[in-house]
Amino acid sequence: MSVRALIDQRLRTAMAACGIPAHLEPQLARASRPEFGDFQANGALAAAKQLKTKPRELAERILAQAELDGIVARAEIAGPGFINLHLADDFLARLLDDLRHTQRLCPAVEEPQRVVVDYSSPNLAKEMHVGHLRSTIIGDAVVRVLEYLGHEVIRQNHMGDWGTQFGMLIAELEDHLGAGEAPDMALADLEQFYQNAKAHFDLDAGFASRARHHVVQLQAGDPHCRALWLRFIDISIAHSEAIYRRLNVTLSHADIRPESFYNPQLEEIVTQLTDQEIVREDQGALVAFLPELADRQGNPGVVIVRKSDGGYLYATTDLAALRYRGRELGAQRILYFIDARQALHMKQMFALARKAGLVDPGLSLEHHAFGTMLGPDGKPFKTRNGGTVKLADLLEEAVARAARLVAAKDPQLIETSPEEIARKVGIGAIKYADLSKTRTHDYVFDWEAMLSFDGNTAPYLQYAYTRTQSLFRRAAALPGAVPGAIRITENAERRLALLLLEFPDILRQVAADAYPHVLCNHLYELATAFTGFYQQCPVLKAEIDAELRASRLALCDLAARTLATGLELLGIEVMAEM
Ligand code: ARG
């Protein structure tokens, strides 16, 4: 159990003994200032109001009841009835020693869940662009945290490989191959290929009608169309997978369950919705009207599940996917990492799936939306001439910029190549810049800020980690300089200790709310506390006695492990030096 959870539990027991109803919480939080101790509990105020007693007196009674011996060195009541708690140094030291001797920095959850996570999910018609970056890296960070806590995660890469656009792409490919071109060559630049197909579709009526016919043929399973489509899909998937590798994202080929997978189920879904009278015909289309999602004027929410030409839609596929994930995959929670602009769509899907009983009532359906990545002008991120920024180009630039940065620092490297550092710093910087922003907000993409060695950035954290490693390299040269039992003597050690012990609380919070910036902020605080410790508490100096040196080496070791683990959970790599 984490320190916070332990104290929280003791306070709850004490509050119950004081006759306070269980829904009133201790409201335990980290102390807002060092002089207030380590934790403060503000729950006595609300409880006193409810019980109509004096808050200070109630706080006194709670404290008298609370079994905090050995945990808290000093407790006091402040202001109107805040309980300030100063933890005992030897208690912290003991917990840290325990932590140091376990493999995991956070115990596994007692009740692991099966969690389906839908993320990345690019459209294969085009090359992956910056719009898919956020889903890919935020989703991957949350997935890693869930797995670290012991949950069973099933990744679902809901790639867009179906729909009318593919008729046009098949027609284009047909023309290229007919002219003797090899598929790999024709599709080397997917973005350009798409633009060409679109131009032909818009300007050439013959091409357009062939494209439309190909859509029908593809859906009917025509072998020629299917073969061309498969060629296209394979190459497009390979593009995405190259990006996943570059980005150090854990999505594998087996996680792809694209839209086409659900195609055979769509008719059945629509029939069920019709039988249940959830959808009805409206101007030839099949439409669900959802009064529960009515707008301000009282018009019901509208979802089309089959067009008048008989074609199914993105929404129909998502309903089939919801059913599949609940029934076949046995999900207890389904997490969607999709742009905030699809919030209404997701709301409609969840409402419809529940109404139609496609999912069990107990299944948790969660759309974790995110804002848009903006350019320096505050508008959605674009190239200089207004095109979409290809992800591959962006990542290449990040690594090139990081390489220049490393070269300018001219570090004396012993075991790491400059290329490795540039790759880890460049990719880490892009990912961290995104993950460290509150997911729901838009943010401005800024090379200078993300590659800075100061502030809440990947390079800063990676650098803090390399300091621990250089310290250990120096320690290795000193006989007997090995980590040992921890004791807390200085404030800088205390501060570090508390943050190290808070790590499990942070991970659980990320698993629950899917906000990775909470982990980023914590790691930043930890790196800053480590830097303070490093400056104020000598470790290897000759005047430090062997026991203190062992204790400080142990703190360094835990700090290093926590930083490396935290960054790894964000999908960011560390290195021994930079
Ligand atoms: N392919 C979609 C897009 O690029 C995202 C899919 C998200 N997942 C889902 N189940 N709808 O906008």
PDB file of N, CA, C and O in Angstrom, residues 110-175:
ATOM      1  N   GLU A 110      -5.339  -5.471  -7.248  1.00  0.00           N
ATOM      2  CA  GLU A 110      -5.915  -6.722  -6.752  1.00  0.00           C
ATOM      3  C   GLU A 110      -6.925  -7.303  -7.723  1.00  0.00           C
ATOM      4  O   GLU A 110      -7.059  -8.512  -7.828  1.00  0.00           O
ATOM      5  N   GLU A 111      -7.667  -6.436  -8.403  1.00  0.00           N
ATOM      6  CA  GLU A 111      -8.652  -6.937  -9.357  1.00  0.00           C
ATOM      7  C   GLU A 111      -8.323  -6.462 -10.761  1.00  0.00           C
ATOM      8  O   GLU A 111      -8.827  -5.436 -11.210  1.00  0.00           O
ATOM      9  N   PRO A 112      -7.475  -7.233 -11.448  1.00  0.00           N
ATOM     10  CA  PRO A 112      -7.124  -6.815 -12.807  1.00  0.00           C
ATOM     11  C   PRO A 112      -8.347  -6.845 -13.718  1.00  0.00           C
ATOM     12  O   PRO A 112      -9.223  -7.700 -13.564  1.00  0.00           O
ATOM     13  N   GLN A 113      -8.397  -5.908 -14.627  1.00  0.00           N
ATOM     14  CA  GLN A 113      -9.511  -5.850 -15.567  1.00  0.00           C
ATOM     15  C   GLN A 113      -9.023  -6.159 -16.972  1.00  0.00           C
ATOM     16  O   GLN A 113      -7.838  -6.002 -17.276  1.00  0.00           O
ATOM     17  N   ARG A 114      -9.965  -6.570 -17.789  1.00  0.00           N
ATOM     18  CA  ARG A 114      -9.635  -6.700 -19.201  1.00  0.00           C
ATOM     19  C   ARG A 114     -10.073  -5.406 -19.899  1.00  0.00           C
ATOM     20  O   ARG A 114     -11.257  -5.067 -19.888  1.00  0.00           O
ATOM     21  N   VAL A 115      -9.095  -4.705 -20.429  1.00  0.00           N
ATOM     22  CA  VAL A 115      -9.354  -3.377 -20.979  1.00  0.00           C
ATOM     23  C   VAL A 115      -9.047  -3.363 -22.471  1.00  0.00           C
ATOM     24  O   VAL A 115      -7.944  -3.729 -22.877  1.00  0.00           O
ATOM     25  N   VAL A 116     -10.021  -2.991 -23.267  1.00  0.00           N
ATOM     26  CA  VAL A 116      -9.786  -2.841 -24.705  1.00  0.00           C
ATOM     27  C   VAL A 116      -9.468  -1.376 -24.976  1.00  0.00           C
ATOM     28  O   VAL A 116     -10.176  -0.489 -24.504  1.00  0.00           O
ATOM     29  N   VAL A 117      -8.366  -1.146 -25.686  1.00  0.00           N
ATOM     30  CA  VAL A 117      -7.974   0.239 -25.963  1.00  0.00           C
ATOM     31  C   VAL A 117      -7.886   0.456 -27.468  1.00  0.00           C
ATOM     32  O   VAL A 117      -7.122  -0.211 -28.163  1.00  0.00           O
ATOM     33  N   ASP A 118      -8.701   1.379 -27.949  1.00  0.00           N
ATOM     34  CA  ASP A 118      -8.738   1.733 -29.368  1.00  0.00           C
ATOM     35  C   ASP A 118      -7.873   2.972 -29.536  1.00  0.00           C
ATOM     36  O   ASP A 118      -8.192   4.035 -29.008  1.00  0.00           O
ATOM     37  N   TYR A 119      -6.733   2.816 -30.206  1.00  0.00           N
ATOM     38  CA  TYR A 119      -5.889   3.998 -30.413  1.00  0.00           C
ATOM     39  C   TYR A 119      -5.110   3.910 -31.708  1.00  0.00           C
ATOM     40  O   TYR A 119      -5.075   2.854 -32.330  1.00  0.00           O
ATOM     41  N   SER A 120      -4.561   5.036 -32.078  1.00  0.00           N
ATOM     42  CA  SER A 120      -3.866   5.250 -33.346  1.00  0.00           C
ATOM     43  C   SER A 120      -4.881   5.254 -34.501  1.00  0.00           C
ATOM     44  O   SER A 120      -5.217   6.297 -35.016  1.00  0.00           O
ATOM     45  N   SER A 121      -5.342   4.058 -34.912  1.00  0.00           N
ATOM     46  CA  SER A 121      -6.449   3.935 -35.867  1.00  0.00           C
ATOM     47  C   SER A 121      -6.425   4.922 -37.036  1.00  0.00           C
ATOM     48  O   SER A 121      -7.397   5.635 -37.273  1.00  0.00           O
ATOM     49  N   PRO A 122      -5.308   4.968 -37.788  1.00  0.00           N
ATOM     50  CA  PRO A 122      -5.268   5.904 -38.915  1.00  0.00           C
ATOM     51  C   PRO A 122      -6.114   5.418 -40.079  1.00  0.00           C
ATOM     52  O   PRO A 122      -6.497   4.249 -40.134  1.00  0.00           O
ATOM     53  N   ASN A 123      -6.403   6.332 -40.987  1.00  0.00           N
ATOM     54  CA  ASN A 123      -7.071   5.944 -42.223  1.00  0.00           C
ATOM     55  C   ASN A 123      -6.012   5.541 -43.225  1.00  0.00           C
ATOM     56  O   ASN A 123      -5.057   6.280 -43.460  1.00  0.00           O
ATOM     57  N   LEU A 124      -6.199   4.383 -43.839  1.00  0.00           N
ATOM     58  CA  LEU A 124      -5.149   3.865 -44.712  1.00  0.00           C
ATOM     59  C   LEU A 124      -5.155   4.494 -46.094  1.00  0.00           C
ATOM     60  O   LEU A 124      -4.222   4.320 -46.860  1.00  0.00           O
ATOM     61  N   ALA A 125      -6.211   5.225 -46.397  1.00  0.00           N
ATOM     62  CA  ALA A 125      -6.264   5.863 -47.713  1.00  0.00           C
ATOM     63  C   ALA A 125      -5.137   6.869 -47.893  1.00  0.00           C
ATOM     64  O   ALA A 125      -4.684   7.123 -49.000  1.00  0.00           O
ATOM     65  N   LYS A 126      -4.687   7.431 -46.757  1.00  0.00           N
ATOM     66  CA  LYS A 126      -3.640   8.459 -46.832  1.00  0.00           C
ATOM     67  C   LYS A 126      -2.499   8.079 -45.914  1.00  0.00           C
ATOM     68  O   LYS A 126      -2.625   7.170 -45.102  1.00  0.00           O
ATOM     69  N   GLU A 127      -1.431   8.833 -46.041  1.00  0.00           N
ATOM     70  CA  GLU A 127      -0.305   8.594 -45.147  1.00  0.00           C
ATOM     71  C   GLU A 127      -0.645   9.096 -43.744  1.00  0.00           C
ATOM     72  O   GLU A 127      -1.422  10.038 -43.590  1.00  0.00           O
ATOM     73  N   MET A 128      -0.053   8.500 -42.733  1.00  0.00           N
ATOM     74  CA  MET A 128      -0.292   8.974 -41.374  1.00  0.00           C
ATOM     75  C   MET A 128       0.186  10.411 -41.233  1.00  0.00           C
ATOM     76  O   MET A 128       1.272  10.748 -41.677  1.00  0.00           O
ATOM     77  N   HIS A 129      -0.620  11.237 -40.630  1.00  0.00           N
ATOM     78  CA  HIS A 129      -0.208  12.639 -40.471  1.00  0.00           C
ATOM     79  C   HIS A 129      -0.285  13.029 -38.999  1.00  0.00           C
ATOM     80  O   HIS A 129      -0.628  12.198 -38.150  1.00  0.00           O
ATOM     81  N   VAL A 130       0.033  14.274 -38.705  1.00  0.00           N
ATOM     82  CA  VAL A 130       0.155  14.673 -37.301  1.00  0.00           C
ATOM     83  C   VAL A 130      -1.135  14.452 -36.519  1.00  0.00           C
ATOM     84  O   VAL A 130      -1.096  14.284 -35.312  1.00  0.00           O
ATOM     85  N   GLY A 131      -2.254  14.452 -37.208  1.00  0.00           N
ATOM     86  CA  GLY A 131      -3.527  14.224 -36.526  1.00  0.00           C
ATOM     87  C   GLY A 131      -3.565  12.894 -35.790  1.00  0.00           C
ATOM     88  O   GLY A 131      -4.288  12.737 -34.811  1.00  0.00           O
ATOM     89  N   HIS A 132      -2.783  11.915 -36.274  1.00  0.00           N
ATOM     90  CA  HIS A 132      -2.793  10.605 -35.625  1.00  0.00           C
ATOM     91  C   HIS A 132      -1.720  10.461 -34.563  1.00  0.00           C
ATOM     92  O   HIS A 132      -1.668   9.467 -33.863  1.00  0.00           O
ATOM     93  N   LEU A 133      -0.870  11.477 -34.466  1.00  0.00           N
ATOM     94  CA  LEU A 133       0.218  11.399 -33.503  1.00  0.00           C
ATOM     95  C   LEU A 133      -0.325  11.334 -32.077  1.00  0.00           C
ATOM     96  O   LEU A 133       0.097  10.504 -31.275  1.00  0.00           O
ATOM     97  N   ARG A 134      -1.259  12.209 -31.786  1.00  0.00           N
ATOM     98  CA  ARG A 134      -1.738  12.314 -30.409  1.00  0.00           C
ATOM     99  C   ARG A 134      -2.393  11.011 -29.962  1.00  0.00           C
ATOM    100  O   ARG A 134      -2.110  10.497 -28.896  1.00  0.00           O
ATOM    101  N   SER A 135      -3.295  10.491 -30.778  1.00  0.00           N
ATOM    102  CA  SER A 135      -3.964   9.239 -30.412  1.00  0.00           C
ATOM    103  C   SER A 135      -2.938   8.139 -30.184  1.00  0.00           C
ATOM    104  O   SER A 135      -3.020   7.371 -29.220  1.00  0.00           O
ATOM    105  N   THR A 136      -1.953   8.078 -31.074  1.00  0.00           N
ATOM    106  CA  THR A 136      -0.975   7.003 -31.010  1.00  0.00           C
ATOM    107  C   THR A 136      -0.147   7.068 -29.727  1.00  0.00           C
ATOM    108  O   THR A 136       0.005   6.068 -29.024  1.00  0.00           O
ATOM    109  N   ILE A 137       0.349   8.243 -29.392  1.00  0.00           N
ATOM    110  CA  ILE A 137       1.253   8.260 -28.244  1.00  0.00           C
ATOM    111  C   ILE A 137       0.529   8.366 -26.914  1.00  0.00           C
ATOM    112  O   ILE A 137       0.978   7.800 -25.933  1.00  0.00           O
ATOM    113  N   ILE A 138      -0.597   9.038 -26.874  1.00  0.00           N
ATOM    114  CA  ILE A 138      -1.336   9.101 -25.608  1.00  0.00           C
ATOM    115  C   ILE A 138      -1.898   7.708 -25.298  1.00  0.00           C
ATOM    116  O   ILE A 138      -1.780   7.203 -24.188  1.00  0.00           O
ATOM    117  N   GLY A 139      -2.481   7.090 -26.327  1.00  0.00           N
ATOM    118  CA  GLY A 139      -3.035   5.747 -26.132  1.00  0.00           C
ATOM    119  C   GLY A 139      -1.961   4.767 -25.682  1.00  0.00           C
ATOM    120  O   GLY A 139      -2.171   3.973 -24.767  1.00  0.00           O
ATOM    121  N   ASP A 140      -0.796   4.862 -26.307  1.00  0.00           N
ATOM    122  CA  ASP A 140       0.271   3.911 -25.979  1.00  0.00           C
ATOM    123  C   ASP A 140       0.765   4.107 -24.546  1.00  0.00           C
ATOM    124  O   ASP A 140       1.071   3.126 -23.855  1.00  0.00           O
ATOM    125  N   ALA A 141       0.835   5.343 -24.094  1.00  0.00           N
ATOM    126  CA  ALA A 141       1.280   5.595 -22.719  1.00  0.00           C
ATOM    127  C   ALA A 141       0.271   4.999 -21.725  1.00  0.00           C
ATOM    128  O   ALA A 141       0.657   4.333 -20.757  1.00  0.00           O
ATOM    129  N   VAL A 142      -0.987   5.200 -21.979  1.00  0.00           N
ATOM    130  CA  VAL A 142      -2.005   4.694 -21.052  1.00  0.00           C
ATOM    131  C   VAL A 142      -2.006   3.156 -21.047  1.00  0.00           C
ATOM    132  O   VAL A 142      -2.106   2.527 -19.996  1.00  0.00           O
ATOM    133  N   VAL A 143      -1.844   2.587 -22.221  1.00  0.00           N
ATOM    134  CA  VAL A 143      -1.774   1.130 -22.329  1.00  0.00           C
ATOM    135  C   VAL A 143      -0.610   0.570 -21.488  1.00  0.00           C
ATOM    136  O   VAL A 143      -0.750  -0.412 -20.759  1.00  0.00           O
ATOM    137  N   ARG A 144       0.527   1.235 -21.600  1.00  0.00           N
ATOM    138  CA  ARG A 144       1.699   0.759 -20.846  1.00  0.00           C
ATOM    139  C   ARG A 144       1.439   0.846 -19.340  1.00  0.00           C
ATOM    140  O   ARG A 144       1.817  -0.052 -18.588  1.00  0.00           O
ATOM    141  N   VAL A 145       0.809   1.921 -18.901  1.00  0.00           N
ATOM    142  CA  VAL A 145       0.529   2.073 -17.466  1.00  0.00           C
ATOM    143  C   VAL A 145      -0.458   0.997 -17.007  1.00  0.00           C
ATOM    144  O   VAL A 145      -0.260   0.351 -15.972  1.00  0.00           O
ATOM    145  N   LEU A 146      -1.490   0.779 -17.788  1.00  0.00           N
ATOM    146  CA  LEU A 146      -2.477  -0.245 -17.429  1.00  0.00           C
ATOM    147  C   LEU A 146      -1.802  -1.608 -17.289  1.00  0.00           C
ATOM    148  O   LEU A 146      -2.049  -2.351 -16.332  1.00  0.00           O
ATOM    149  N   GLU A 147      -0.933  -1.924 -18.231  1.00  0.00           N
ATOM    150  CA  GLU A 147      -0.257  -3.225 -18.175  1.00  0.00           C
ATOM    151  C   GLU A 147       0.695  -3.306 -16.989  1.00  0.00           C
ATOM    152  O   GLU A 147       0.789  -4.341 -16.331  1.00  0.00           O
ATOM    153  N   TYR A 148       1.373  -2.215 -16.722  1.00  0.00           N
ATOM    154  CA  TYR A 148       2.307  -2.217 -15.582  1.00  0.00           C
ATOM    155  C   TYR A 148       1.553  -2.496 -14.280  1.00  0.00           C
ATOM    156  O   TYR A 148       2.063  -3.153 -13.376  1.00  0.00           O
ATOM    157  N   LEU A 149       0.321  -2.008 -14.205  1.00  0.00           N
ATOM    158  CA  LEU A 149      -0.486  -2.227 -12.999  1.00  0.00           C
ATOM    159  C   LEU A 149      -1.111  -3.615 -12.970  1.00  0.00           C
ATOM    160  O   LEU A 149      -1.796  -3.961 -12.015  1.00  0.00           O
ATOM    161  N   GLY A 150      -0.914  -4.382 -14.006  1.00  0.00           N
ATOM    162  CA  GLY A 150      -1.404  -5.755 -13.999  1.00  0.00           C
ATOM    163  C   GLY A 150      -2.707  -5.978 -14.732  1.00  0.00           C
ATOM    164  O   GLY A 150      -3.260  -7.076 -14.704  1.00  0.00           O
ATOM    165  N   HIS A 151      -3.224  -4.965 -15.396  1.00  0.00           N
ATOM    166  CA  HIS A 151      -4.449  -5.163 -16.174  1.00  0.00           C
ATOM    167  C   HIS A 151      -4.120  -5.892 -17.470  1.00  0.00           C
ATOM    168  O   HIS A 151      -2.997  -5.834 -17.964  1.00  0.00           O
ATOM    169  N   GLU A 152      -5.141  -6.548 -18.006  1.00  0.00           N
ATOM    170  CA  GLU A 152      -4.951  -7.209 -19.290  1.00  0.00           C
ATOM    171  C   GLU A 152      -5.455  -6.268 -20.375  1.00  0.00           C
ATOM    172  O   GLU A 152      -6.642  -5.930 -20.404  1.00  0.00           O
ATOM    173  N   VAL A 153      -4.554  -5.844 -21.240  1.00  0.00           N
ATOM    174  CA  VAL A 153      -4.941  -4.878 -22.258  1.00  0.00           C
ATOM    175  C   VAL A 153      -5.039  -5.554 -23.610  1.00  0.00           C
ATOM    176  O   VAL A 153      -4.169  -6.342 -23.987  1.00  0.00           O
ATOM    177  N   ILE A 154      -6.123  -5.285 -24.321  1.00  0.00           N
ATOM    178  CA  ILE A 154      -6.222  -5.727 -25.714  1.00  0.00           C
ATOM    179  C   ILE A 154      -6.223  -4.466 -26.576  1.00  0.00           C
ATOM    180  O   ILE A 154      -7.148  -3.665 -26.526  1.00  0.00           O
ATOM    181  N   ARG A 155      -5.147  -4.303 -27.328  1.00  0.00           N
ATOM    182  CA  ARG A 155      -5.047  -3.127 -28.200  1.00  0.00           C
ATOM    183  C   ARG A 155      -5.888  -3.366 -29.444  1.00  0.00           C
ATOM    184  O   ARG A 155      -5.879  -4.477 -29.998  1.00  0.00           O
ATOM    185  N   GLN A 156      -6.559  -2.324 -29.891  1.00  0.00           N
ATOM    186  CA  GLN A 156      -7.331  -2.419 -31.123  1.00  0.00           C
ATOM    187  C   GLN A 156      -6.990  -1.229 -32.012  1.00  0.00           C
ATOM    188  O   GLN A 156      -7.318  -0.082 -31.693  1.00  0.00           O
ATOM    189  N   ASN A 157      -6.289  -1.534 -33.086  1.00  0.00           N
ATOM    190  CA  ASN A 157      -5.959  -0.500 -34.058  1.00  0.00           C
ATOM    191  C   ASN A 157      -7.048  -0.533 -35.135  1.00  0.00           C
ATOM    192  O   ASN A 157      -7.015  -1.347 -36.048  1.00  0.00           O
ATOM    193  N   HIS A 158      -8.020   0.346 -34.950  1.00  0.00           N
ATOM    194  CA  HIS A 158      -9.228   0.363 -35.797  1.00  0.00           C
ATOM    195  C   HIS A 158      -8.913   1.128 -37.088  1.00  0.00           C
ATOM    196  O   HIS A 158      -9.432   2.209 -37.349  1.00  0.00           O
ATOM    197  N   MET A 159      -8.052   0.540 -37.895  1.00  0.00           N
ATOM    198  CA  MET A 159      -7.589   1.245 -39.096  1.00  0.00           C
ATOM    199  C   MET A 159      -8.718   1.409 -40.112  1.00  0.00           C
ATOM    200  O   MET A 159      -9.515   0.494 -40.323  1.00  0.00           O
ATOM    201  N   GLY A 160      -8.743   2.560 -40.741  1.00  0.00           N
ATOM    202  CA  GLY A 160      -9.758   2.845 -41.753  1.00  0.00           C
ATOM    203  C   GLY A 160      -9.335   2.303 -43.100  1.00  0.00           C
ATOM    204  O   GLY A 160      -8.581   2.936 -43.826  1.00  0.00           O
ATOM    205  N   ASP A 161      -9.810   1.103 -43.433  1.00  0.00           N
ATOM    206  CA  ASP A 161      -9.386   0.466 -44.689  1.00  0.00           C
ATOM    207  C   ASP A 161     -10.582   0.194 -45.592  1.00  0.00           C
ATOM    208  O   ASP A 161     -10.515  -0.649 -46.477  1.00  0.00           O
ATOM    209  N   TRP A 162     -11.687   0.844 -45.358  1.00  0.00           N
ATOM    210  CA  TRP A 162     -12.923   0.499 -46.046  1.00  0.00           C
ATOM    211  C   TRP A 162     -13.666   1.779 -46.372  1.00  0.00           C
ATOM    212  O   TRP A 162     -13.401   2.808 -45.754  1.00  0.00           O
ATOM    213  N   GLY A 163     -14.553   1.704 -47.312  1.00  0.00           N
ATOM    214  CA  GLY A 163     -15.344   2.891 -47.637  1.00  0.00           C
ATOM    215  C   GLY A 163     -15.118   3.339 -49.061  1.00  0.00           C
ATOM    216  O   GLY A 163     -14.270   2.790 -49.775  1.00  0.00           O
ATOM    217  N   THR A 164     -15.864   4.351 -49.477  1.00  0.00           N
ATOM    218  CA  THR A 164     -15.917   4.741 -50.890  1.00  0.00           C
ATOM    219  C   THR A 164     -14.569   5.207 -51.433  1.00  0.00           C
ATOM    220  O   THR A 164     -14.286   5.015 -52.611  1.00  0.00           O
ATOM    221  N   GLN A 165     -13.728   5.793 -50.591  1.00  0.00           N
ATOM    222  CA  GLN A 165     -12.431   6.277 -51.078  1.00  0.00           C
ATOM    223  C   GLN A 165     -11.619   5.178 -51.739  1.00  0.00           C
ATOM    224  O   GLN A 165     -10.802   5.436 -52.608  1.00  0.00           O
ATOM    225  N   PHE A 166     -11.833   3.954 -51.279  1.00  0.00           N
ATOM    226  CA  PHE A 166     -10.997   2.877 -51.792  1.00  0.00           C
ATOM    227  C   PHE A 166     -11.319   2.511 -53.242  1.00  0.00           C
ATOM    228  O   PHE A 166     -10.453   1.998 -53.950  1.00  0.00           O
ATOM    229  N   GLY A 167     -12.516   2.827 -53.707  1.00  0.00           N
ATOM    230  CA  GLY A 167     -12.837   2.608 -55.114  1.00  0.00           C
ATOM    231  C   GLY A 167     -11.924   3.443 -56.001  1.00  0.00           C
ATOM    232  O   GLY A 167     -11.337   2.966 -56.985  1.00  0.00           O
ATOM    233  N   MET A 168     -11.768   4.684 -55.591  1.00  0.00           N
ATOM    234  CA  MET A 168     -10.933   5.630 -56.325  1.00  0.00           C
ATOM    235  C   MET A 168      -9.457   5.209 -56.285  1.00  0.00           C
ATOM    236  O   MET A 168      -8.737   5.275 -57.289  1.00  0.00           O
ATOM    237  N   LEU A 169      -9.035   4.717 -55.150  1.00  0.00           N
ATOM    238  CA  LEU A 169      -7.627   4.309 -55.014  1.00  0.00           C
ATOM    239  C   LEU A 169      -7.341   3.050 -55.817  1.00  0.00           C
ATOM    240  O   LEU A 169      -6.276   2.909 -56.418  1.00  0.00           O
ATOM    241  N   ILE A 170      -8.329   2.150 -55.856  1.00  0.00           N
ATOM    242  CA  ILE A 170      -8.159   0.938 -56.650  1.00  0.00           C
ATOM    243  C   ILE A 170      -8.063   1.299 -58.138  1.00  0.00           C
ATOM    244  O   ILE A 170      -7.200   0.791 -58.862  1.00  0.00           O
ATOM    245  N   ALA A 171      -8.916   2.206 -58.586  1.00  0.00           N
ATOM    246  CA  ALA A 171      -8.895   2.617 -59.994  1.00  0.00           C
ATOM    247  C   ALA A 171      -7.539   3.241 -60.349  1.00  0.00           C
ATOM    248  O   ALA A 171      -6.963   2.965 -61.408  1.00  0.00           O
ATOM    249  N   GLU A 172      -7.028   4.053 -59.443  1.00  0.00           N
ATOM    250  CA  GLU A 172      -5.732   4.698 -59.672  1.00  0.00           C
ATOM    251  C   GLU A 172      -4.617   3.645 -59.758  1.00  0.00           C
ATOM    252  O   GLU A 172      -3.785   3.662 -60.654  1.00  0.00           O
ATOM    253  N   LEU A 173      -4.656   2.709 -58.834  1.00  0.00           N
ATOM    254  CA  LEU A 173      -3.620   1.666 -58.803  1.00  0.00           C
ATOM    255  C   LEU A 173      -3.691   0.803 -60.072  1.00  0.00           C
ATOM    256  O   LEU A 173      -2.665   0.441 -60.653  1.00  0.00           O
ATOM    257  N   GLU A 174      -4.906   0.527 -60.466  1.00  0.00           N
ATOM    258  CA  GLU A 174      -5.140  -0.241 -61.694  1.00  0.00           C
ATOM    259  C   GLU A 174      -4.420   0.440 -62.869  1.00  0.00           C
ATOM    260  O   GLU A 174      -3.717  -0.214 -63.646  1.00  0.00           O
ATOM    261  N   ASP A 175      -4.555   1.739 -62.958  1.00  0.00           N
ATOM    262  CA  ASP A 175      -3.921   2.489 -64.048  1.00  0.00           C
ATOM    263  C   ASP A 175      -2.397   2.436 -63.960  1.00  0.00           C
ATOM    264  O   ASP A 175      -1.714   2.249 -64.957  1.00  0.00           O
TER     265      ASP A 175
END
